[in-house]
Coordinates of C-alpha atoms in Angstrom, one line a residue:
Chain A
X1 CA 42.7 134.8 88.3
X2 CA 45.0 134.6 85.7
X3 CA 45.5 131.6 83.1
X4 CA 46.6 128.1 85.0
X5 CA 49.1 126.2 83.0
X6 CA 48.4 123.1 84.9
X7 CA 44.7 123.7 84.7
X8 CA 44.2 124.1 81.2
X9 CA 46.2 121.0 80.0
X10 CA 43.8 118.7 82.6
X11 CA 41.0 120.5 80.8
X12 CA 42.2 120.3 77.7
X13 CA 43.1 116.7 77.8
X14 CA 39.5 115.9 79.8
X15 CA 37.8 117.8 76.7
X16 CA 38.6 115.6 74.2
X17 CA 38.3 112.5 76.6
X18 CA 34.7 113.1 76.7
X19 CA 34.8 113.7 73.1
X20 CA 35.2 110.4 72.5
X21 CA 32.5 108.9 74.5
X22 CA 29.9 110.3 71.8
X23 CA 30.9 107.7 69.5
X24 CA 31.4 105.3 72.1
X25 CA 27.8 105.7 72.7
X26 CA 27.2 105.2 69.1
X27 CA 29.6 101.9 69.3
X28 CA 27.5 100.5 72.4
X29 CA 24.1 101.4 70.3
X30 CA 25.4 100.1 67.2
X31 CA 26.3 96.6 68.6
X32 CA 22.4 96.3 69.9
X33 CA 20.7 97.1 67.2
X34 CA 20.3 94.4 64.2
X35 CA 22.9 94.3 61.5
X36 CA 20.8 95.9 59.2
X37 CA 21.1 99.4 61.3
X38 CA 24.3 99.4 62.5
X39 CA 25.5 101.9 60.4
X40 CA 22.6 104.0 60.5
X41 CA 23.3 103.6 64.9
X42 CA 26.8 104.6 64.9
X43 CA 26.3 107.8 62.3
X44 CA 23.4 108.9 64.8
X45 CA 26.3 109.5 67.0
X46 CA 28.4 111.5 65.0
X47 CA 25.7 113.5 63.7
X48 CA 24.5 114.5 66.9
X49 CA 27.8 115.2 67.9
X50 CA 28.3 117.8 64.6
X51 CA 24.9 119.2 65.0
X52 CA 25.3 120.0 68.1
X53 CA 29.1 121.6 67.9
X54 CA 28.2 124.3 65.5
X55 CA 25.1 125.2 67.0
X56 CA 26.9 125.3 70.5
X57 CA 29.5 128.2 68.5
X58 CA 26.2 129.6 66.9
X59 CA 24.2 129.7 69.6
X60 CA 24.3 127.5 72.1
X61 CA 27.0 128.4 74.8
X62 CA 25.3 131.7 74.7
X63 CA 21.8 130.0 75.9
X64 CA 23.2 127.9 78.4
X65 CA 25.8 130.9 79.8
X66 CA 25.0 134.0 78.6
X67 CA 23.9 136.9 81.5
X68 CA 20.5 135.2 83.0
X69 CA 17.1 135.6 81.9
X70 CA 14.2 134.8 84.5
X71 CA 16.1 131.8 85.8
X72 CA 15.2 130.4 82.8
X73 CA 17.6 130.9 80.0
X74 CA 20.9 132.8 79.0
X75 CA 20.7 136.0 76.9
X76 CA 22.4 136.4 73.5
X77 CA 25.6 137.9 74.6
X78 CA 27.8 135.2 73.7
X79 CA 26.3 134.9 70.1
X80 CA 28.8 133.4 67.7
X81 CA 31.1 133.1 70.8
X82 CA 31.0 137.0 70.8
X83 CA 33.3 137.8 73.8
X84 CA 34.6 134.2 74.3
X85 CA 38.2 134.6 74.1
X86 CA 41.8 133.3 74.9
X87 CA 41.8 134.9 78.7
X88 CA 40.1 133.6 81.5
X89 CA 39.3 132.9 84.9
X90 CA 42.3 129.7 85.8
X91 CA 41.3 128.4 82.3
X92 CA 40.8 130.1 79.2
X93 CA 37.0 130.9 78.5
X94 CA 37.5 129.0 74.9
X95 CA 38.3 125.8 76.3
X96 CA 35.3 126.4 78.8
X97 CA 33.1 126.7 76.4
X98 CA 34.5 123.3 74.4
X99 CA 34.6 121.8 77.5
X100 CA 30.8 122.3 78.0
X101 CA 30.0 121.6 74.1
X102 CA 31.5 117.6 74.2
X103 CA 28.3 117.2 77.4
X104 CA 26.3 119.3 75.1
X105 CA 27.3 116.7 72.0
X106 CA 27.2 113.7 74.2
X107 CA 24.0 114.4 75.5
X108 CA 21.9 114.4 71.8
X109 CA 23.2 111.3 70.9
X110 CA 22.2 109.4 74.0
X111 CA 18.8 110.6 72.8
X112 CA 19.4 108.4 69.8
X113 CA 18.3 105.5 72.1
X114 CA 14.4 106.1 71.7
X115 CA 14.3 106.2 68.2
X116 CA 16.7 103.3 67.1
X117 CA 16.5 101.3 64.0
X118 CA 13.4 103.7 62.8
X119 CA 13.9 107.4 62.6
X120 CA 15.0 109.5 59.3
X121 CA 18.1 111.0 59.1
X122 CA 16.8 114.5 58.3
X123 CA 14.2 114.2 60.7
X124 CA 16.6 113.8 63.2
X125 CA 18.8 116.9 62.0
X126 CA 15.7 119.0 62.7
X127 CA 14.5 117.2 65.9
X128 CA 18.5 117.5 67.4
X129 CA 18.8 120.9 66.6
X130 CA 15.1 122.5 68.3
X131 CA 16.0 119.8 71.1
X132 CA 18.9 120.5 72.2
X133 CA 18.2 124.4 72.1
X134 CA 15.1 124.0 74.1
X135 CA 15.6 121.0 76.3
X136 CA 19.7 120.7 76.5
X137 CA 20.9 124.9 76.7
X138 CA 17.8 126.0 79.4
X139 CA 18.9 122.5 81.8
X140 CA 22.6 123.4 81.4
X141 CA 21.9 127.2 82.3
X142 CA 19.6 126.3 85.3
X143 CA 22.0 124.5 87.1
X144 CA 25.3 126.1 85.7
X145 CA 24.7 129.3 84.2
X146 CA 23.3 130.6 87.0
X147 CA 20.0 129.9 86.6
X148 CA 17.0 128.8 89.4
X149 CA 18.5 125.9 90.0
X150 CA 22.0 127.1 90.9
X151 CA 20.0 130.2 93.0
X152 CA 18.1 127.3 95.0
X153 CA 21.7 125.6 95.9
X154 CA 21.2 122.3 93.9
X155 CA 24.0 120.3 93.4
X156 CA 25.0 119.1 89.9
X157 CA 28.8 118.3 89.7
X158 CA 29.3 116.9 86.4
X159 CA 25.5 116.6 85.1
X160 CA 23.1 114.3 86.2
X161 CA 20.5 116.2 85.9
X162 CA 21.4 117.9 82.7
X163 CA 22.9 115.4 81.0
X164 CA 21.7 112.1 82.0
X165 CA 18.0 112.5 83.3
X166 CA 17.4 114.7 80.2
X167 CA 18.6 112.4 77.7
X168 CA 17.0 109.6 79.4
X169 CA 13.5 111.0 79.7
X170 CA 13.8 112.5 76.6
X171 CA 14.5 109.4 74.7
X172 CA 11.2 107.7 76.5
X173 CA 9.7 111.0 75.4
X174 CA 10.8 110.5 71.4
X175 CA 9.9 106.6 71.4
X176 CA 6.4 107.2 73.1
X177 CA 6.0 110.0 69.9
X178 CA 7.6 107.6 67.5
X179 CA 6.1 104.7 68.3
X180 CA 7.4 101.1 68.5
X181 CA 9.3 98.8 66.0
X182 CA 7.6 96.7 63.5
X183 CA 7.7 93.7 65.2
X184 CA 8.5 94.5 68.6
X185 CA 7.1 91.8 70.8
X186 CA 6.2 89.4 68.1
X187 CA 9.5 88.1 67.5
X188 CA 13.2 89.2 69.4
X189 CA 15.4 91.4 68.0
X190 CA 19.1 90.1 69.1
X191 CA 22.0 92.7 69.7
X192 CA 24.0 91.8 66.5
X193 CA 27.6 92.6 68.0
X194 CA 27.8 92.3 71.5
X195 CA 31.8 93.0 71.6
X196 CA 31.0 96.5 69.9
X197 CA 29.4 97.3 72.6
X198 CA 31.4 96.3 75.3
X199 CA 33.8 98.4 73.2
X200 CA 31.6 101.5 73.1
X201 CA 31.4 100.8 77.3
X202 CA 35.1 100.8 77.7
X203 CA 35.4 104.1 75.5
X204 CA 32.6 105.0 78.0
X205 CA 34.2 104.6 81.7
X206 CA 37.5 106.2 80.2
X207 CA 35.9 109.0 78.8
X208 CA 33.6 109.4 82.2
X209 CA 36.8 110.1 84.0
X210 CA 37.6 113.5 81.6
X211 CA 34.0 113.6 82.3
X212 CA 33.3 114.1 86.4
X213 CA 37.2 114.4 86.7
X214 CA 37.3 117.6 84.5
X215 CA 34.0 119.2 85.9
X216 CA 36.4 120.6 88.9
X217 CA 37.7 122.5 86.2
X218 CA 41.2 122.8 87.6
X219 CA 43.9 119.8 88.2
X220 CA 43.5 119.6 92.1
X221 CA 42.2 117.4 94.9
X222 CA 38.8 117.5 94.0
X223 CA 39.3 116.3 90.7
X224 CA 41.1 113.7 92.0
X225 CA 37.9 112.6 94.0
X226 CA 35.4 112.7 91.6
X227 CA 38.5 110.4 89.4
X228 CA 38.1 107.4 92.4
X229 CA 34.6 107.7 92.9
X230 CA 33.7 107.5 89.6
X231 CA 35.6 104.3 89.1
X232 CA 34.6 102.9 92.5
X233 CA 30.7 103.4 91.6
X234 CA 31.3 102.3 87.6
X235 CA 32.7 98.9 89.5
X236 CA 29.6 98.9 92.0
X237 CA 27.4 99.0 89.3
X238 CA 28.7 96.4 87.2
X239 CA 29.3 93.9 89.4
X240 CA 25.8 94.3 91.0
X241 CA 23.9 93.7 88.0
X242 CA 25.8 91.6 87.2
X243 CA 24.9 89.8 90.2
X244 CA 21.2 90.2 89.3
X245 CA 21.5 88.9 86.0
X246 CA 23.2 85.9 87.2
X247 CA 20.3 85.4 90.1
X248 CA 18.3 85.0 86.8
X249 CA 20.0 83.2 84.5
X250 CA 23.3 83.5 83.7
X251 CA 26.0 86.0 84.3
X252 CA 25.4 88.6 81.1
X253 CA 28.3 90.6 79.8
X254 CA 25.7 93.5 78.2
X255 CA 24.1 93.5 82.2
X256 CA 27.6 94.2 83.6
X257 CA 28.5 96.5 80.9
X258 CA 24.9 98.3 81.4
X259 CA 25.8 98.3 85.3
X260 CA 29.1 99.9 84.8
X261 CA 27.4 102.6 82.8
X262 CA 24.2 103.0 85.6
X263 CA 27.0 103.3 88.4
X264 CA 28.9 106.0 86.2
X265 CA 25.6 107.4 85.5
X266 CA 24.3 108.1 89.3
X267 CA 27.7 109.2 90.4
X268 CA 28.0 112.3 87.7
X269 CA 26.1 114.7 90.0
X270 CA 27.8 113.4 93.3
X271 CA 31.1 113.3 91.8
X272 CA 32.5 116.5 93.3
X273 CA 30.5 115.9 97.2
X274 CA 30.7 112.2 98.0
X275 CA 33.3 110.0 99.4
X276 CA 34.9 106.8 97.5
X277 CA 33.0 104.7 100.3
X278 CA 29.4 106.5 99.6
X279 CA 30.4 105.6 95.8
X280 CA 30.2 101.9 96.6
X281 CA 26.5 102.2 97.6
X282 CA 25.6 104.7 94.8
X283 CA 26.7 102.5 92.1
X284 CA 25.7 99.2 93.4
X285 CA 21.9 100.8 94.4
X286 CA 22.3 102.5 90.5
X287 CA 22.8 99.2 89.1
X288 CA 20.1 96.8 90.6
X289 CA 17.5 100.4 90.2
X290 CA 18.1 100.4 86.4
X291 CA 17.8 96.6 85.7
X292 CA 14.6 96.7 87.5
X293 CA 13.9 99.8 85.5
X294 CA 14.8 97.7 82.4
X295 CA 12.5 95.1 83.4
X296 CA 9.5 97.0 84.2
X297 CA 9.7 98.7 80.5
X298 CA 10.1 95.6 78.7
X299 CA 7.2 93.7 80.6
X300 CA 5.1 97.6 79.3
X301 CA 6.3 96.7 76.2
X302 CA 7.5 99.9 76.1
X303 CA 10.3 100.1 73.3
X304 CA 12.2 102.7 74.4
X305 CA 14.7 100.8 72.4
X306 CA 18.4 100.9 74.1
X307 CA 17.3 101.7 77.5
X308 CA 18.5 105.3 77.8
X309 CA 15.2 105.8 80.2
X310 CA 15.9 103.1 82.2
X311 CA 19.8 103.8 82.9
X312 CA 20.5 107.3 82.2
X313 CA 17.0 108.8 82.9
X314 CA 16.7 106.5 86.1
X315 CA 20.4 106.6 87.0
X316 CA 20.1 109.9 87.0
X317 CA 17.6 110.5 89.2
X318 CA 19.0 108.4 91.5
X319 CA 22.1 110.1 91.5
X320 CA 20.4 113.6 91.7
X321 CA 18.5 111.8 94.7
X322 CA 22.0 110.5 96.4
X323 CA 23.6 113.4 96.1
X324 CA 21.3 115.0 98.6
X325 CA 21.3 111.5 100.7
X326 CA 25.4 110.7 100.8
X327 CA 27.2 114.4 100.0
X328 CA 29.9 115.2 103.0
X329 CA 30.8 118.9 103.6
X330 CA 34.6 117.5 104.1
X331 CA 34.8 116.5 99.6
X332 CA 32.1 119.6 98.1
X333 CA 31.8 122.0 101.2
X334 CA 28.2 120.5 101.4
X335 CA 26.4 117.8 103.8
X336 CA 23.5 115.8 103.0
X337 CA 20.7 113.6 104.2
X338 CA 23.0 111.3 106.2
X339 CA 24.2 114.3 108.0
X340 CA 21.3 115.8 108.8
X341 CA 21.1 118.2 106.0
X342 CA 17.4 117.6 105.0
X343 CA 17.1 121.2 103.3
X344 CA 19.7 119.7 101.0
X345 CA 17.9 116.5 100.1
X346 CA 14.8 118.0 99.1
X347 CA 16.4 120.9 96.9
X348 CA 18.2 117.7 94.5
X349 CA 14.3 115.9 94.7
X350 CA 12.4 119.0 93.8
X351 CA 15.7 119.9 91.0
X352 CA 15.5 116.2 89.8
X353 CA 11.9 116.3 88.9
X354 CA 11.6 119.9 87.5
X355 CA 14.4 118.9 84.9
X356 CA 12.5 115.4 84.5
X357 CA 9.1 117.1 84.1
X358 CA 10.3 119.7 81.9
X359 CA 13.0 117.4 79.6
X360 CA 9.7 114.6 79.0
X361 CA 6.9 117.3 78.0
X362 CA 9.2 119.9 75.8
X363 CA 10.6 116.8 74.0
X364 CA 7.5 115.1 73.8
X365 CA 6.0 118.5 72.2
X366 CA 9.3 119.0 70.1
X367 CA 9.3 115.0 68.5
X368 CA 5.2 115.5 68.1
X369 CA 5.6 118.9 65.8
X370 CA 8.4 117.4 64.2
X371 CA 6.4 114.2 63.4
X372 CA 3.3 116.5 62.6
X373 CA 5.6 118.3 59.7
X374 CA 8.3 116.0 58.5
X375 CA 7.1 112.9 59.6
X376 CA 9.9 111.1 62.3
X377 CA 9.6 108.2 60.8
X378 CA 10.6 106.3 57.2
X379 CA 8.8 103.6 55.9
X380 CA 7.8 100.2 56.4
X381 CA 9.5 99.3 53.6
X382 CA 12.7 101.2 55.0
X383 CA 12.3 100.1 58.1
X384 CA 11.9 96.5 56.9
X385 CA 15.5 96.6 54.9
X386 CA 17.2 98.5 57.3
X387 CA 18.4 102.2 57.7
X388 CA 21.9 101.1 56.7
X389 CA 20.7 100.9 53.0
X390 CA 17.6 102.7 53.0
X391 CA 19.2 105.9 54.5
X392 CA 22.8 105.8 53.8
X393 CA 22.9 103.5 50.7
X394 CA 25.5 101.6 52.9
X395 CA 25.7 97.8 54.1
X396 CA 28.0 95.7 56.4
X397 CA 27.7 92.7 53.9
X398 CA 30.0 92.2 51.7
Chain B
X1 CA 11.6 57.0 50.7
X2 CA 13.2 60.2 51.5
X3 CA 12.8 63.7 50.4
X4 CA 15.1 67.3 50.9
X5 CA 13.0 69.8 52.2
X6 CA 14.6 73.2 51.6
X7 CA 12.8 76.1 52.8
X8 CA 13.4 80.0 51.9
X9 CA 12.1 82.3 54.8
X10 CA 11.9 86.0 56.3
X11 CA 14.4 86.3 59.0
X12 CA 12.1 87.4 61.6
X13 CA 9.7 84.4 61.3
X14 CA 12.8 81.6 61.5
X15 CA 11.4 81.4 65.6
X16 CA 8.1 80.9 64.7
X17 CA 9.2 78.1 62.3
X18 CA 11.3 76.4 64.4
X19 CA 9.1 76.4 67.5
X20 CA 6.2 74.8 65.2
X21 CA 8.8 72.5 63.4
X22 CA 10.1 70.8 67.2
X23 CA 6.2 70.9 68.6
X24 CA 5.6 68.5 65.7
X25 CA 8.3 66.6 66.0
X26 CA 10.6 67.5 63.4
X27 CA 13.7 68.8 65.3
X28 CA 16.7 67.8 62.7
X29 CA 17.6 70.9 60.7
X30 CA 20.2 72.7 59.2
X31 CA 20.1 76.3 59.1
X32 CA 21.8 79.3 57.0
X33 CA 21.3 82.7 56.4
X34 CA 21.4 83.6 52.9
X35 CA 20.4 86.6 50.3
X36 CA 17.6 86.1 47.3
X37 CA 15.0 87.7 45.7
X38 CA 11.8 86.5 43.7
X39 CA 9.7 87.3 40.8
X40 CA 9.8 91.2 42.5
X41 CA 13.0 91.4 41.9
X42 CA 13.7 93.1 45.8
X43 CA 12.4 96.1 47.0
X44 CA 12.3 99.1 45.7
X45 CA 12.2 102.8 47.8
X46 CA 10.8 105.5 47.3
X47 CA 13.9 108.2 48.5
X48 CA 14.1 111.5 48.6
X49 CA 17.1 111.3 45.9
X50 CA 15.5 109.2 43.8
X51 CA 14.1 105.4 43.6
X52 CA 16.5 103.0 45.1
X53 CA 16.1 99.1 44.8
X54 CA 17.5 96.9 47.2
X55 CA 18.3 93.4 45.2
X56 CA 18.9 91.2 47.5
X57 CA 16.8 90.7 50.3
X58 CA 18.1 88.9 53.7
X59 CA 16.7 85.5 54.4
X60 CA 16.9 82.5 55.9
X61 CA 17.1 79.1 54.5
X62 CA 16.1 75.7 56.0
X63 CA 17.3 72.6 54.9
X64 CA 15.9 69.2 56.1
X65 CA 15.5 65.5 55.2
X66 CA 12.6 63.7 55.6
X67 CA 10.6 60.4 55.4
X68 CA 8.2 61.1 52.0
X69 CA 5.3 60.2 53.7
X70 CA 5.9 63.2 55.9
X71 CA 7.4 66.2 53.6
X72 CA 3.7 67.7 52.7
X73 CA 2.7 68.2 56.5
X74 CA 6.7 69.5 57.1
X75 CA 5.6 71.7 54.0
X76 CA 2.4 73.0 55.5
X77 CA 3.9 73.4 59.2
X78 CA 6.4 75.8 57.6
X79 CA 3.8 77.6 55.6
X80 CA 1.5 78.4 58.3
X81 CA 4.5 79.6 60.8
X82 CA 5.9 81.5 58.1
X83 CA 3.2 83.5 56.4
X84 CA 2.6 87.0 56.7
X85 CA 0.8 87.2 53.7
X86 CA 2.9 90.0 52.0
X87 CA 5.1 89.7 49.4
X88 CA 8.2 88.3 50.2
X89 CA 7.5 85.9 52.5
X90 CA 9.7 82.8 50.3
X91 CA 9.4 79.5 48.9
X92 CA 9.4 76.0 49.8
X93 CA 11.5 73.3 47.2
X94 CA 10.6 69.3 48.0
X95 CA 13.8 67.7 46.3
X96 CA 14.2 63.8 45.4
X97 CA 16.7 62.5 48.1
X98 CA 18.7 59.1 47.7
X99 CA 20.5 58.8 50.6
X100 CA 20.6 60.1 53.9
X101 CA 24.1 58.6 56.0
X102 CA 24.8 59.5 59.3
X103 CA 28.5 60.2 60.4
X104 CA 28.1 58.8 63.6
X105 CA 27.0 55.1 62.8
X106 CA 26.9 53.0 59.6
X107 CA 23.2 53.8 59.6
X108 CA 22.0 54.4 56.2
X109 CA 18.3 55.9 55.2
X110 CA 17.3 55.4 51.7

């Protein structure tokens, strides 16, 4: 197929669309955190983001998409982008690959969540780099490279599993390694800017659409479903926890921002084989699931800091989950649970939980060698005045 | 008899402090956050690229007026709530007052 015009300015544009949502995560991170690491949050973002973008040229694309290895891994064909040129198949195979480096880039610094407000900068240079060459490029080849999980017929659209349930488990994996704030549970530690945040979520849900939009990979009508059901389940999901929160309290603008961002999370993988309808249940389910999520780890006292685990790790896995329950062969060519396609179902539960398996141990064992040899963490001291200062030399005060 | 209580404390016990403050029955406070440093002079670190002293460190300061038969036991509340026993946990000043007026009323403490 020659080059698409059309095409390749929808992927284009969707390219640096989800771009931005990198620092919009580092804009909704930054405003939770305390002011004294808000700098320190929002630079986690960006570094990922570079970090990962040259070793993506270097070596990454060719991981996740070079000729198949076992099922496993890609082979070294696309070294350097070695072969990756101005021709391809509807769009060219350069803006393929950048197109797949922004998830790749987006996907690190959701990580950042389990270590906030504690981990060096260098440390994290290290850790970024061996995690998302061992965690990120094998998920991204098994379900779109052709690996095992593409073989078995799992559907990923935009990725749930490769983006969201391996950032999320992975960040429970780095703050289990890392260990917890000084002071967690003793006294509360207050987002210091909730509009930031709410500004890093709207950067989000406009990005998400270049996101699961752009994963057809062509301008068409399937793009333009995976465009309404992604905004039908970000709405779902904000306006049910929001719902929740106000059953407990009051009405919290971070709950119906979280929501937003669980609903968008669940429908990634669904994107391309659900209907706008189905997209009402899978946000709203996505949303009460990851508060409860939320609560269970703060009544474990686990401080998994910014709840990556709880929204992306378990909106993920519900969305891998719903995709096998809610997919209709009349959007992706593919029927699910409801239609009594229960082959289907149990290929997204058994896909799910080998990415969620292998993402929480091989980042576990990456953070603990890490730790082990240059030490994850600074000092109290550090810790105490904040990263801001203690690793950037910056401040917020004036 | 009156007397200003003004009390310079780590951030992160200001909860503590204030819980203990209202159990005992001292409620009426006014509350900033400000910067200071003692007789350490700040914190120093230890970076990679070299030591690096932080002068100012964050705190928070409590001001409140008091009857004088009551500012040593406002003293010692604050104390206890606010001790860590490292350095840079603050200070307490107890200053002469001679007049406290409220706004509200033409009530007048002395």
């Amino acid at each position: 197929m020659p080059i698409d015009s059309g095409d390749t300015a929808f992927v284009l544009i969707c390219t640096a669309m989800v771009m931005l949502m990198t620092p919009g995560v580092g804009l909704f991170y930054g405003g939770l955190v305390r002011r004294k690491n808000i700098i320190a949050m929002i630079s986690l973002a960006f570094i990922a983001f570079s970090v990962v973008s040259l070793q993506w040229i270097l070596c990454g694309y060719s991981f996740a998409f070079g000729t198949d290895i076992g099922g496993f891994i890609g082979g070294l064909d696309y070294l350097g982008l070695a072969g990756v040129g101005m021709d391809g198949d509807g769009i060219p195979d350069l803006l393929f690959m950048a197109f797949q480096l922004v998830f790749a880039g987006l996907t690190l610094a959701i990580v950042t969540s389990g270590a906030a407000e504690r981990m060096k900068v260098s440390s994290f240079i290290v850790f970024g780099l061996l995690w998302t060459t061992l965690v990120y490029d094998p998920l991204a080849h098994w379900a779109w490279g052709g690996g095992w999980a593409a073989s078995l017929g799992a559907l990923d659209f935009a990725g749930g599993t490769v983006v969201h349930i391996s950032s999320g488990f992975g960040a429970l994996a780095l703050a289990l390694v890392i260990g917890r704030r000084v002071g967690f549970g003793t006294y509360t530690m207050e987002p210091n800017n909730i509009p930031l945040t709410l500004i890093g979520g709207a950067l989000l849900w406009f990005g998400w659409f270049g996101f699961n939009a752009g994963s057809a990979l062509a301008a068409n009508g399937l793009a333009a479903n995976a465009f309404v059901v992604t905004n039908t389940s970000a709405a779902a999901g904000a306006i049910a926890w929001l719902v929740a929160s106000w059953y407990r309290g009051k009405p919290s603008s971070l709950g119906m921002i979280s929501g937003a961002i669980a609903g968008l999370v669940a429908i990634t993988p669904a994107a391309g084989f659900v209907d706008p309808l189905s997209a009402i249940a899978i946000g709203a389910i996505a949303g009460l699931l990851c508060y409860g999520a939320m609560l269970f780890r703060l009544r474990r006292g686990l401080d998994e800091s910014l709840d990556a685990w709880a929204i992306h790790g378990m909106g993920g896995l519900w969305g891998a989950i719903a995709t096998g329950i809610f997919a209709v062969a009349a959007v992706g060519g593919v029927d699910g649970l409801l239609y009594g396609n229960v082959h289907q179902f149990l290929i997204q539960v058994v896909d799910a939980c080998a990415a969620l398996v292998y993402a929480f141990c091989v980042t576990y064992a990456l953070a603990w060698i890490v730790d082990r040899t240059l030490g994850l963490r600074v000092s109290e001291e550090e810790e105490y005045v904040g990263l801001d200062i203690s690793q950037h030399g910056e401040s917020t005060r004036v | 008899m009156m007397k200003m209580i003004i009390a310079v404390i780590r951030p992160e016990k200001f909860e503590q402090v204030e819980k203990a403050l209202t159990e005992k029955g001292f409620p009426a406070m006014t509350v900033s956050e400000v910067r200071g440093r003692g007789e350490q002079k700040g914190i120093a670190l230890r970076s990679r690229g070299g030591p690096v002293t932080v002068d100012l460190i964050p705190k928070i300061r409590i001001e409140m007026a008091v009857p004088a038969t009551f500012a040593e036991t406002v003293v010692q509340i604050i104390r206890e709530a606010a001790r860590t026993g490292k350095i840079g946990d603050g200070k307490v000043f107890v200053l002469p007052l001679d007049m406290a007026a409220k706004v509200r009323t033409e009530e007048v403490s002395i």
